[in-house]
Amino acid sequence: MDFIQPASWADALAVKAEMPDAVPLAGGTDVMVELNFDARRPTALLDLTQVSELLRWEITDGWVRLGAGVSYTRIITELGGRLPGLAMAARTVGSPQIRNRGTVGGNLGTASPAGDAHPPLLAASAMIEAASATRTRMIRADDFYTGVKRNALKPEELIAAVHIPLPSGPEQFSKIGTRNAMVIAVAAFSLALHSDSRRVGTGIGSAAPTPRRAQQAEIFLAAALAEAGLWESRSQLPDSIAAEFGSLVQAAADPVDDVRGTAAYRLHALAVLARRTLAWAWHDYRRRMPGAKGA
Ligand SMILES: Cc1cc2nc3c(=O)[nH]c(=O)nc-3n(C[C@H](O)[C@H](O)[C@H](O)COP(=O)(O)OP(=O)(O)OC[C@H]3O[C@@H](n4cnc5c(N)ncnc54)[C@H](O)[C@@H]3O)c2cc1C
C-alpha cells in the first residue's frame, strides 16, 4: 500500500486526480478501524494531516467556512459559541481521543447514517465544498448523502470545507445511545430555529438509510409559529404544536432493526427527541426576548 503525504492542498488534489482510488486519511478514526479489521485494503492512502489549508476556519459574510480537517475538539473550544448545534453534536462524539483526531470532513467522507455531525449540518442548511484539481463546487448538505455510507463526492474530489451560516436563533442536538458516552447513536435529532427568516431546520440521524431532514415537520412548525404570532410574542408554546411536530418528525424517519435498537424504538425515540429539543430551543428563544436579560 502506498502512503502519500502531500504538504499542500494543490498537491493533494493533484494526487487525487492522478490516483482517484487513493483513500483520504484525516483523523483516521474511521479509516484505521477499517484497515485494522481488514474491511478495506486500498492501494494508496492519501494522508491529509499536513495540509494546513484544511485546518483553518474563518467567518465571512455571516458564514463559517470550516476546513475539513478541523477536529471536534477545536469545534467545541473555538466555535462552541458560534455554532452551538454542531458543537453540541461534537461533544457527544466518542471520547476525548476520538474528538482530538476526528473531523467533520471525515464524518462526511464516511457518511454513516449514524454520524453525529450530519443532523446539525442539515438543520443549519450547510453546504459542502468539494474540490478537484480542475474545479470547486458547493453541495447542499441535503444533496450530499446519497445512500448508506455513500455521498455525492466524485472519485477525483476531496472535501475542502463545510460552510455553515451563523445561526440567527437557537439550535439544539440530542442523541440517544445504549450508554452515556463512547456510543454510536441509536437515534439523533437536531433542530434550528432560523428566527431571522422565520424558518425551521431539522436533521434526523440513525433512523433512515441516510441522514435526512423532516421537511413536513419544518413546514408545519414554521407555519404554526407564524399563525399563532409566536415568532413575535415568544409566548408559551402550546403542547399541541410540540406533539404534532414530534409526530411529523417520526413520520419522516425510515429506521431499521439492528443490534443497537429496533425500528419501533427509534421511531418512539425520535418523537421524544423532537419534542424535547423544541422545548429547549423555545425556552432559549423566549430568554432571548429583545430587551430581556442575556438577550
Ligand atoms: C472509538 C470510536 C468512537 C466513535 N464515536 C463516534 C461518535 O460518537 N459519533 C460519530 O459520528 N462517529 C464516531 N466515530 C467515528 C469517527 O470518529 C467519525 O466518523 C469521525 O468524524 C471520522 O473523522 P476522521 O477525521 O477520523 O476520518 P477518517 O477516518 O480519516 O476518514 C473517514 C472517511 O472520510 C474520508 N475523508 C477524510 N477526509 C476527507 C476529505 N477531506 N475529503 C474526502 N474524504 C475524506 C476518508 O477517506 C474515509 O472514507 C467513532 C470512532 C471510533 C473509533
GROMACS .gro file of N, CA and C and ligand atoms in nm, residues 23-33 40 48 54 68 72 92-94 98 101-107 109-110 114-117 153 157-159 175 182-184, ligand 1:
model
  176
   23VAL      N    1  -0.725   0.652  -0.087
   23VAL     CA    2  -0.821   0.679   0.022
   23VAL      C    3  -0.769   0.792   0.109
   24PRO      N    4  -0.845   0.903   0.116
   24PRO     CA    5  -0.801   1.015   0.201
   24PRO      C    6  -0.799   0.973   0.349
   25LEU      N    7  -0.706   1.029   0.421
   25LEU     CA    8  -0.693   0.999   0.564
   25LEU      C    9  -0.688   1.133   0.637
   26ALA      N   10  -0.785   1.157   0.726
   26ALA     CA   11  -0.784   1.280   0.808
   26ALA      C   12  -0.743   1.239   0.949
   27GLY      N   13  -0.841   1.226   1.042
   27GLY     CA   14  -0.807   1.181   1.177
   27GLY      C   15  -0.779   1.031   1.181
   28GLY      N   16  -0.828   0.959   1.083
   28GLY     CA   17  -0.806   0.814   1.077
   28GLY      C   18  -0.896   0.732   1.169
   29THR      N   19  -0.990   0.797   1.237
   29THR     CA   20  -1.069   0.722   1.337
   29THR      C   21  -1.173   0.630   1.272
   30ASP      N   22  -1.202   0.650   1.145
   30ASP     CA   23  -1.281   0.551   1.070
   30ASP      C   24  -1.189   0.466   0.982
   31VAL      N   25  -1.098   0.533   0.911
   31VAL     CA   26  -1.013   0.460   0.814
   31VAL      C   27  -0.930   0.352   0.884
   32MET      N   28  -0.867   0.388   0.997
   32MET     CA   29  -0.777   0.290   1.060
   32MET      C   30  -0.853   0.172   1.117
   33VAL      N   31  -0.977   0.195   1.161
   33VAL     CA   32  -1.059   0.084   1.210
   33VAL      C   33  -1.085  -0.013   1.094
   40ARG      N   34  -1.107  -0.300   0.447
   40ARG     CA   35  -1.066  -0.218   0.333
   40ARG      C   36  -0.918  -0.240   0.310
   48LEU      N   37  -0.393   1.354   0.468
   48LEU     CA   38  -0.420   1.498   0.453
   48LEU      C   39  -0.379   1.579   0.577
   54LEU      N   40  -0.654   2.279   0.528
   54LEU     CA   41  -0.774   2.208   0.579
   54LEU      C   42  -0.796   2.231   0.728
   68ALA      N   43  -1.204   2.107   0.634
   68ALA     CA   44  -1.245   1.968   0.653
   68ALA      C   45  -1.164   1.898   0.762
   72TYR      N   46  -1.305   1.779   1.616
   72TYR     CA   47  -1.421   1.806   1.702
   72TYR      C   48  -1.380   1.888   1.824
   92THR      N   49  -2.068   1.495   2.185
   92THR     CA   50  -2.116   1.357   2.208
   92THR      C   51  -2.033   1.255   2.130
   93VAL      N   52  -1.939   1.300   2.048
   93VAL     CA   53  -1.863   1.206   1.964
   93VAL      C   54  -1.759   1.134   2.049
   94GLY      N   55  -1.763   1.000   2.045
   94GLY     CA   56  -1.658   0.915   2.102
   94GLY      C   57  -1.607   0.958   2.237
   98ILE      N   58  -1.087   1.049   2.047
   98ILE     CA   59  -1.154   1.048   1.916
   98ILE      C   60  -1.187   1.192   1.876
  101ARG      N   61  -0.883   1.371   1.732
  101ARG     CA   62  -0.840   1.329   1.597
  101ARG      C   63  -0.951   1.346   1.493
  102GLY      N   64  -1.073   1.312   1.531
  102GLY     CA   65  -1.185   1.304   1.435
  102GLY      C   66  -1.225   1.440   1.382
  103THR      N   67  -1.273   1.440   1.259
  103THR     CA   68  -1.307   1.565   1.191
  103THR      C   69  -1.446   1.557   1.127
  104VAL      N   70  -1.503   1.673   1.099
  104VAL     CA   71  -1.631   1.675   1.027
  104VAL      C   72  -1.609   1.628   0.883
  105GLY      N   73  -1.493   1.663   0.824
  105GLY     CA   74  -1.462   1.614   0.689
  105GLY      C   75  -1.465   1.462   0.685
  106GLY      N   76  -1.409   1.398   0.788
  106GLY     CA   77  -1.409   1.252   0.794
  106GLY      C   78  -1.549   1.195   0.815
  107ASN      N   79  -1.628   1.263   0.898
  107ASN     CA   80  -1.767   1.220   0.920
  107ASN      C   81  -1.844   1.224   0.787
  109GLY      N   82  -1.703   1.213   0.488
  109GLY     CA   83  -1.643   1.112   0.399
  109GLY      C   84  -1.705   0.976   0.423
  110THR      N   85  -1.722   0.940   0.549
  110THR     CA   86  -1.783   0.810   0.582
  110THR      C   87  -1.933   0.812   0.552
  114ALA      N   88  -2.542   0.720   1.104
  114ALA     CA   89  -2.532   0.749   1.247
  114ALA      C   90  -2.431   0.858   1.280
  115GLY      N   91  -2.363   0.915   1.180
  115GLY     CA   92  -2.262   1.019   1.207
  115GLY      C   93  -2.325   1.138   1.276
  116ASP      N   94  -2.261   1.185   1.382
  116ASP     CA   95  -2.324   1.288   1.464
  116ASP      C   96  -2.320   1.429   1.406
  117ALA      N   97  -2.227   1.455   1.313
  117ALA     CA   98  -2.221   1.591   1.256
  117ALA      C   99  -2.335   1.617   1.159
  153LEU      N  100  -1.963   1.280  -0.347
  153LEU     CA  101  -1.829   1.312  -0.397
  153LEU      C  102  -1.795   1.227  -0.519
  157GLU      N  103  -1.255   1.392  -0.632
  157GLU     CA  104  -1.280   1.506  -0.544
  157GLU      C  105  -1.240   1.480  -0.398
  158LEU      N  106  -1.208   1.589  -0.331
  158LEU     CA  107  -1.187   1.588  -0.186
  158LEU      C  108  -1.277   1.693  -0.125
  159ILE      N  109  -1.308   1.675   0.003
  159ILE     CA  110  -1.384   1.779   0.075
  159ILE      C  111  -1.285   1.884   0.123
  175LYS      N  112  -2.918   1.311   2.131
  175LYS     CA  113  -2.881   1.177   2.080
  175LYS      C  114  -2.915   1.073   2.185
  182MET      N  115  -1.908   0.740   2.453
  182MET     CA  116  -1.846   0.647   2.358
  182MET      C  117  -1.952   0.561   2.291
  183VAL      N  118  -2.049   0.625   2.233
  183VAL     CA  119  -2.162   0.548   2.184
  183VAL      C  120  -2.208   0.599   2.047
  184ILE      N  121  -2.237   0.503   1.961
  184ILE     CA  122  -2.295   0.538   1.831
  184ILE      C  123  -2.443   0.560   1.853
  296LIG     C1  124  -1.396   0.453   1.937
  296LIG     C2  125  -1.470   0.532   1.831
  296LIG     C3  126  -1.582   0.606   1.869
  296LIG     C4  127  -1.651   0.681   1.773
  296LIG     N1  128  -1.761   0.753   1.812
  296LIG     C5  129  -1.830   0.825   1.720
  296LIG     C6  130  -1.944   0.901   1.761
  296LIG     O1  131  -1.983   0.905   1.877
  296LIG     N2  132  -2.009   0.972   1.664
  296LIG     C7  133  -1.967   0.971   1.533
  296LIG     O2  134  -2.029   1.038   1.449
  296LIG     N3  135  -1.860   0.900   1.494
  296LIG     C8  136  -1.791   0.828   1.583
  296LIG     N4  137  -1.682   0.754   1.544
  296LIG     C9  138  -1.645   0.753   1.402
  296LIG    C10  139  -1.542   0.860   1.362
  296LIG     O3  140  -1.469   0.907   1.474
  296LIG    C11  141  -1.608   0.981   1.294
  296LIG     O4  142  -1.681   0.939   1.179
  296LIG    C12  143  -1.508   1.089   1.255
  296LIG     O5  144  -1.577   1.206   1.219
  296LIG    C13  145  -1.419   1.049   1.139
  296LIG     O6  146  -1.329   1.155   1.116
  296LIG     P1  147  -1.175   1.127   1.083
  296LIG     O7  148  -1.113   1.259   1.059
  296LIG     O8  149  -1.111   1.040   1.181
  296LIG     O9  150  -1.194   1.049   0.943
  296LIG     P2  151  -1.102   0.943   0.871
  296LIG    O10  152  -1.108   0.811   0.941
  296LIG    O11  153  -0.966   0.996   0.843
  296LIG    O12  154  -1.181   0.934   0.733
  296LIG    C14  155  -1.315   0.890   0.730
  296LIG    C15  156  -1.364   0.883   0.584
  296LIG    O13  157  -1.364   1.012   0.527
  296LIG    C16  158  -1.276   1.018   0.414
  296LIG     N5  159  -1.215   1.151   0.419
  296LIG    C17  160  -1.147   1.209   0.522
  296LIG     N6  161  -1.115   1.336   0.492
  296LIG    C18  162  -1.162   1.358   0.367
  296LIG    C19  163  -1.160   1.472   0.279
  296LIG     N7  164  -1.102   1.591   0.313
  296LIG     N8  165  -1.220   1.460   0.158
  296LIG    C20  166  -1.279   1.343   0.121
  296LIG     N9  167  -1.285   1.234   0.200
  296LIG    C21  168  -1.227   1.242   0.322
  296LIG    C22  169  -1.180   0.902   0.434
  296LIG    O14  170  -1.124   0.855   0.316
  296LIG    C23  171  -1.274   0.799   0.495
  296LIG    O15  172  -1.351   0.737   0.396
  296LIG    C24  173  -1.609   0.680   1.637
  296LIG    C25  174  -1.494   0.607   1.601
  296LIG    C26  175  -1.426   0.534   1.696
  296LIG    C27  176  -1.303   0.456   1.655
   0.00000   0.00000   0.00000
